[in-house]
mmCIF file of C-alpha atoms and ligand atoms in Angstrom:
data_model
loop_
_atom_site.group_PDB
_atom_site.id
_atom_site.type_symbol
_atom_site.label_atom_id
_atom_site.label_comp_id
_atom_site.label_asym_id
_atom_site.label_seq_id
_atom_site.Cartn_x
_atom_site.Cartn_y
_atom_site.Cartn_z
ATOM 1 C CA MET J 1 85.053 87.418 97.742
ATOM 2 C CA ASN J 2 85.923 90.848 96.418
ATOM 3 C CA VAL J 3 89.504 91.435 95.401
ATOM 4 C CA ALA J 4 91.592 94.518 94.659
ATOM 5 C CA VAL J 5 94.773 94.288 92.631
ATOM 6 C CA PHE J 6 97.488 96.888 93.263
ATOM 7 C CA ALA J 7 99.840 97.525 90.321
ATOM 8 C CA SER J 8 102.200 100.280 89.175
ATOM 9 C CA GLY J 9 103.399 99.039 85.793
ATOM 10 C CA THR J 10 102.794 96.685 82.917
ATOM 11 C CA GLY J 11 100.113 94.556 84.515
ATOM 12 C CA SER J 12 100.890 91.212 82.902
ATOM 13 C CA ASN J 13 99.958 89.476 86.180
ATOM 14 C CA PHE J 14 96.731 91.477 86.332
ATOM 15 C CA GLN J 15 96.069 90.323 82.776
ATOM 16 C CA ALA J 16 96.714 86.708 83.816
ATOM 17 C CA PHE J 17 94.120 87.074 86.607
ATOM 18 C CA MET J 18 91.590 88.474 84.161
ATOM 19 C CA GLU J 19 92.144 85.522 81.833
ATOM 20 C CA THR J 20 91.607 82.952 84.594
ATOM 21 C CA LYS J 21 88.219 81.346 84.736
ATOM 22 C CA GLY J 22 86.747 81.470 88.231
ATOM 23 C CA LEU J 23 88.964 84.358 89.211
ATOM 24 C CA HIS J 24 88.300 87.388 87.044
ATOM 25 C CA HIS J 25 84.819 88.017 88.414
ATOM 26 C CA HIS J 26 86.279 88.490 91.922
ATOM 27 C CA ILE J 27 88.359 91.477 90.826
ATOM 28 C CA VAL J 28 86.386 94.601 91.633
ATOM 29 C CA LEU J 29 89.099 97.278 91.757
ATOM 30 C CA LEU J 30 92.551 98.119 90.454
ATOM 31 C CA VAL J 31 94.625 100.494 92.600
ATOM 32 C CA CYS J 32 97.444 102.231 90.753
ATOM 33 C CA ASP J 33 99.932 104.933 91.751
ATOM 34 C CA ASN J 34 100.972 105.864 88.212
ATOM 35 C CA ARG J 35 98.537 107.403 85.761
ATOM 36 C CA HIS J 36 100.759 106.432 82.818
ATOM 37 C CA ALA J 37 100.961 102.747 83.789
ATOM 38 C CA PRO J 38 100.210 100.320 80.940
ATOM 39 C CA VAL J 39 98.055 98.313 83.368
ATOM 40 C CA LEU J 40 95.360 101.034 83.222
ATOM 41 C CA PRO J 41 94.139 100.422 79.655
ATOM 42 C CA LYS J 42 94.059 96.701 80.522
ATOM 43 C CA ALA J 43 91.662 97.454 83.405
ATOM 44 C CA LEU J 44 89.551 99.630 81.128
ATOM 45 C CA PHE J 45 89.402 96.832 78.575
ATOM 46 C CA HIS J 46 88.174 94.384 81.218
ATOM 47 C CA ASN J 47 85.752 96.890 82.762
ATOM 48 C CA VAL J 48 87.534 96.853 86.111
ATOM 49 C CA PRO J 49 87.114 100.140 88.021
ATOM 50 C CA THR J 50 90.358 101.887 88.893
ATOM 51 C CA PHE J 51 91.529 104.110 91.693
ATOM 52 C CA VAL J 52 94.526 106.039 90.411
ATOM 53 C CA PHE J 53 96.331 108.306 92.828
ATOM 54 C CA GLU J 54 99.361 110.546 92.652
ATOM 55 C CA PRO J 55 101.368 110.149 95.871
ATOM 56 C CA THR J 56 102.839 113.643 95.459
ATOM 57 C CA ASN J 57 99.343 115.104 95.789
ATOM 58 C CA TYR J 58 99.226 113.961 99.403
ATOM 59 C CA THR J 59 101.208 115.337 102.307
ATOM 60 C CA THR J 60 101.855 111.923 103.868
ATOM 61 C CA LYS J 61 101.752 108.229 103.046
ATOM 62 C CA GLU J 62 99.107 107.886 105.738
ATOM 63 C CA ALA J 63 96.899 110.371 103.849
ATOM 64 C CA TYR J 64 96.925 108.460 100.560
ATOM 65 C CA GLU J 65 96.613 105.113 102.269
ATOM 66 C CA ARG J 66 93.510 106.387 104.125
ATOM 67 C CA GLU J 67 92.059 107.288 100.746
ATOM 68 C CA ILE J 68 92.900 103.810 99.421
ATOM 69 C CA VAL J 69 91.227 102.164 102.433
ATOM 70 C CA LYS J 70 88.136 104.302 101.822
ATOM 71 C CA GLN J 71 88.004 102.996 98.235
ATOM 72 C CA LEU J 72 88.580 99.399 99.346
ATOM 73 C CA MET J 73 85.701 99.719 101.812
ATOM 74 C CA ALA J 74 83.435 101.236 99.153
ATOM 75 C CA PHE J 75 84.043 98.162 96.980
ATOM 76 C CA ASP J 76 83.758 95.720 99.918
ATOM 77 C CA VAL J 77 87.258 94.439 99.195
ATOM 78 C CA GLU J 78 88.318 91.453 101.303
ATOM 79 C CA TRP J 79 91.645 90.520 99.703
ATOM 80 C CA ILE J 80 94.461 92.589 98.184
ATOM 81 C CA PHE J 81 96.866 91.077 95.644
ATOM 82 C CA LEU J 82 99.943 93.111 94.805
ATOM 83 C CA ALA J 83 101.162 92.636 91.244
ATOM 84 C CA GLY J 84 104.099 94.903 90.581
ATOM 85 C CA TYR J 85 103.014 97.581 93.067
ATOM 86 C CA MET J 86 106.194 99.545 93.637
ATOM 87 C CA ARG J 87 105.417 100.855 97.136
ATOM 88 C CA LEU J 88 105.655 99.466 100.621
ATOM 89 C CA ILE J 89 102.278 98.870 102.214
ATOM 90 C CA GLY J 90 102.116 101.076 105.302
ATOM 91 C CA PRO J 91 100.453 100.606 108.699
ATOM 92 C CA THR J 92 97.197 102.311 107.616
ATOM 93 C CA ILE J 93 96.387 99.540 105.120
ATOM 94 C CA LEU J 94 98.062 96.767 107.125
ATOM 95 C CA TRP J 95 95.968 97.571 110.175
ATOM 96 C CA VAL J 96 92.812 96.724 108.231
ATOM 97 C CA TYR J 97 94.034 94.010 105.848
ATOM 98 C CA GLU J 98 97.043 92.205 107.368
ATOM 99 C CA GLY J 99 96.744 88.473 106.587
ATOM 100 C CA ARG J 100 94.726 89.318 103.491
ATOM 101 C CA ILE J 101 97.460 91.047 101.483
ATOM 102 C CA VAL J 102 99.604 88.924 99.177
ATOM 103 C CA ASN J 103 102.553 89.814 96.947
ATOM 104 C CA ILE J 104 104.488 88.136 94.159
ATOM 105 C CA HIS J 105 108.256 88.538 93.983
ATOM 106 C CA PRO J 106 110.590 87.371 91.188
ATOM 107 C CA SER J 107 113.104 85.412 93.278
ATOM 108 C CA LEU J 108 113.220 82.556 95.743
ATOM 109 C CA LEU J 109 112.860 84.585 98.914
ATOM 110 C CA PRO J 110 114.613 85.200 101.236
ATOM 111 C CA GLN J 111 117.178 85.504 98.437
ATOM 112 C CA PHE J 112 117.254 88.737 96.424
ATOM 113 C CA LYS J 113 114.741 90.914 98.236
ATOM 114 C CA GLY J 114 113.702 94.344 97.047
ATOM 115 C CA ARG J 115 114.009 95.938 93.652
ATOM 116 C CA GLY J 116 115.925 94.429 90.743
ATOM 117 C CA ALA J 117 115.586 90.834 91.973
ATOM 118 C CA ILE J 118 116.163 89.328 88.510
ATOM 119 C CA LYS J 119 119.317 91.364 87.957
ATOM 120 C CA GLN J 120 120.495 90.556 91.487
ATOM 121 C CA ALA J 121 120.229 86.833 90.667
ATOM 122 C CA LEU J 122 122.140 87.229 87.390
ATOM 123 C CA ASP J 123 124.844 89.316 89.077
ATOM 124 C CA ALA J 124 125.224 86.710 91.820
ATOM 125 C CA HIS J 125 125.867 83.988 89.184
ATOM 126 C CA VAL J 126 123.526 81.533 90.891
ATOM 127 C CA ASN J 127 122.063 78.818 88.704
ATOM 128 C CA VAL J 128 118.587 78.839 90.137
ATOM 129 C CA THR J 129 116.169 81.590 91.032
ATOM 130 C CA GLY J 130 112.375 81.649 90.856
ATOM 131 C CA VAL J 131 109.121 83.102 92.030
ATOM 132 C CA THR J 132 107.713 83.577 95.531
ATOM 133 C CA ILE J 133 104.187 84.370 96.611
ATOM 134 C CA HIS J 134 103.985 85.621 100.167
ATOM 135 C CA TYR J 135 101.849 87.458 102.688
ATOM 136 C CA VAL J 136 102.716 91.106 103.141
ATOM 137 C CA ASP J 137 103.927 92.481 106.440
ATOM 138 C CA GLU J 138 105.663 95.780 107.243
ATOM 139 C CA GLY J 139 109.029 94.645 105.834
ATOM 140 C CA ILE J 140 110.387 94.506 102.294
ATOM 141 C CA ASP J 141 109.501 91.050 100.939
ATOM 142 C CA THR J 142 109.657 89.523 104.423
ATOM 143 C CA GLY J 143 106.156 88.121 105.048
ATOM 144 C CA PRO J 144 105.317 84.407 105.428
ATOM 145 C CA ILE J 145 105.818 82.426 102.225
ATOM 146 C CA ILE J 146 102.773 80.816 100.600
ATOM 147 C CA ALA J 147 104.236 79.295 97.421
ATOM 148 C CA GLN J 148 107.500 79.120 95.502
ATOM 149 C CA GLU J 149 108.608 77.761 92.156
ATOM 150 C CA ARG J 150 112.123 77.422 90.785
ATOM 151 C CA VAL J 151 113.392 78.829 87.510
ATOM 152 C CA TYR J 152 116.806 77.589 86.371
ATOM 153 C CA ILE J 153 119.264 80.125 85.005
ATOM 154 C CA ARG J 154 120.942 79.127 81.751
ATOM 155 C CA PRO J 155 124.535 80.119 81.000
ATOM 156 C CA ASP J 156 123.398 82.184 78.006
ATOM 157 C CA ASP J 157 120.513 83.894 79.813
ATOM 158 C CA THR J 158 120.137 87.628 79.421
ATOM 159 C CA PHE J 159 118.003 89.792 81.660
ATOM 160 C CA ALA J 160 115.239 89.678 79.043
ATOM 161 C CA SER J 161 115.274 85.900 78.541
ATOM 162 C CA LEU J 162 115.318 85.170 82.268
ATOM 163 C CA LYS J 163 112.563 87.697 82.946
ATOM 164 C CA ARG J 164 110.440 86.084 80.240
ATOM 165 C CA ARG J 165 110.737 82.626 81.836
ATOM 166 C CA ILE J 166 110.135 84.002 85.334
ATOM 167 C CA GLN J 167 107.003 85.782 84.162
ATOM 168 C CA MET J 168 105.725 82.657 82.429
ATOM 169 C CA VAL J 169 105.899 80.919 85.812
ATOM 170 C CA GLU J 170 104.282 83.911 87.548
ATOM 171 C CA HIS J 171 101.326 83.959 85.179
ATOM 172 C CA LYS J 172 100.516 80.338 85.988
ATOM 173 C CA LEU J 173 101.396 80.197 89.678
ATOM 174 C CA TYR J 174 99.837 83.467 90.889
ATOM 175 C CA PRO J 175 96.317 82.921 89.507
ATOM 176 C CA ARG J 176 96.347 79.355 90.846
ATOM 177 C CA VAL J 177 97.366 80.423 94.344
ATOM 178 C CA VAL J 178 94.897 83.328 94.366
ATOM 179 C CA TYR J 179 92.108 81.023 93.234
ATOM 180 C CA GLU J 180 92.896 78.554 95.997
ATOM 181 C CA LEU J 181 93.133 81.245 98.679
ATOM 182 C CA LEU J 182 89.769 82.676 97.654
ATOM 183 C CA ASN J 183 88.179 79.266 97.580
ATOM 184 C CA ASP J 184 89.702 78.287 100.875
ATOM 185 C CA SER J 185 91.153 75.183 99.272
ATOM 186 C CA PHE J 186 94.763 76.095 99.803
ATOM 187 C CA VAL J 187 96.779 73.183 101.144
ATOM 188 C CA LYS J 188 99.955 74.357 102.823
ATOM 189 C CA GLY J 189 102.953 72.700 101.227
ATOM 190 C CA ASP J 190 101.235 72.218 97.883
ATOM 191 C CA PHE J 191 103.418 74.795 96.197
ATOM 192 C CA LEU J 192 106.572 74.699 98.284
HETATM 193 C C1 GRF V 201 106.497 90.866 88.452
HETATM 194 O O1 GRF V 201 107.651 90.290 87.924
HETATM 195 C C2 GRF V 201 106.422 90.662 89.933
HETATM 196 O O2 GRF V 201 107.124 89.542 90.371
HETATM 197 C C3 GRF V 201 107.053 91.908 90.483
HETATM 198 O O3 GRF V 201 106.709 92.922 89.590
HETATM 199 C C4 GRF V 201 106.506 92.382 88.294
HETATM 200 C C5 GRF V 201 105.203 92.906 87.798
HETATM 201 O O4 GRF V 201 105.018 92.603 86.445
HETATM 202 N N1 GRF V 201 106.597 92.163 91.838
HETATM 203 P P1 GRF V 201 103.665 92.955 85.725
HETATM 204 O O5 GRF V 201 103.384 94.439 85.910
HETATM 205 O O6 GRF V 201 102.578 92.101 86.328
HETATM 206 O O7 GRF V 201 103.894 92.625 84.283
#
C-alpha cells in the first residue's frame, strides 16, 4: 500500500509515522503547500520524495489539485493521510480518493471544528477535549469518525501545555490507526 502524507507545517505527526515500524516503508510521497515548512527537512532526512507547490502559482484550486493527483498517480498512491495540511481537499482529489483520505484533528469532533481547535476548547472552559481521526469529505472536519481519544484539561493548562499533551496522544493514536487501516485489521469501535 503506497501512502502520501499531506502537511503544511511542523510535521511532528509525519515524524511519528516515519518512526513507526511497519508503517514508514509505505510512505512514498509528502505533499506540501509551503516551501518553508519545517516538515520538508524531515522528509529529506527520511528520503521521502516531496511535491511542494505554491497555490498562488495556479489560477484555480482545481489546477493545483490536478497536479497533485498527477503526482499521486505517478507514485501509485492508494491512501492519503492529512497531518496538519491547512487546506480543504477539493472535488478534484475527492473524486479519485474519497474513502481513502484521512485527517487528524485536535478536538473531540464534532466539537471545535476548523482552525484553532485547542484554543477553542480552552476558551470554552470545557474540562475534556481530545483527538479525532476521521475520513475526509467536502466539509470542514465533518467526515465519518474512525477513532477518538480524550485529553483532560487541567485548571492550570496553558495553550502550550495542552497542545503538548494532545500531540503526545496524536503521535501514538495516528500511526496505530494508519497501520490498522493499511493492514485491513481495523475493528470499528476499537478506538471509540
Ligand atoms: C496536529 O495537531 C493535527 O491535529 C492538526 O494539525 C497539527 C499538525 O501538527 N490537524 P504537526 O505538523 O504534525 O506537528
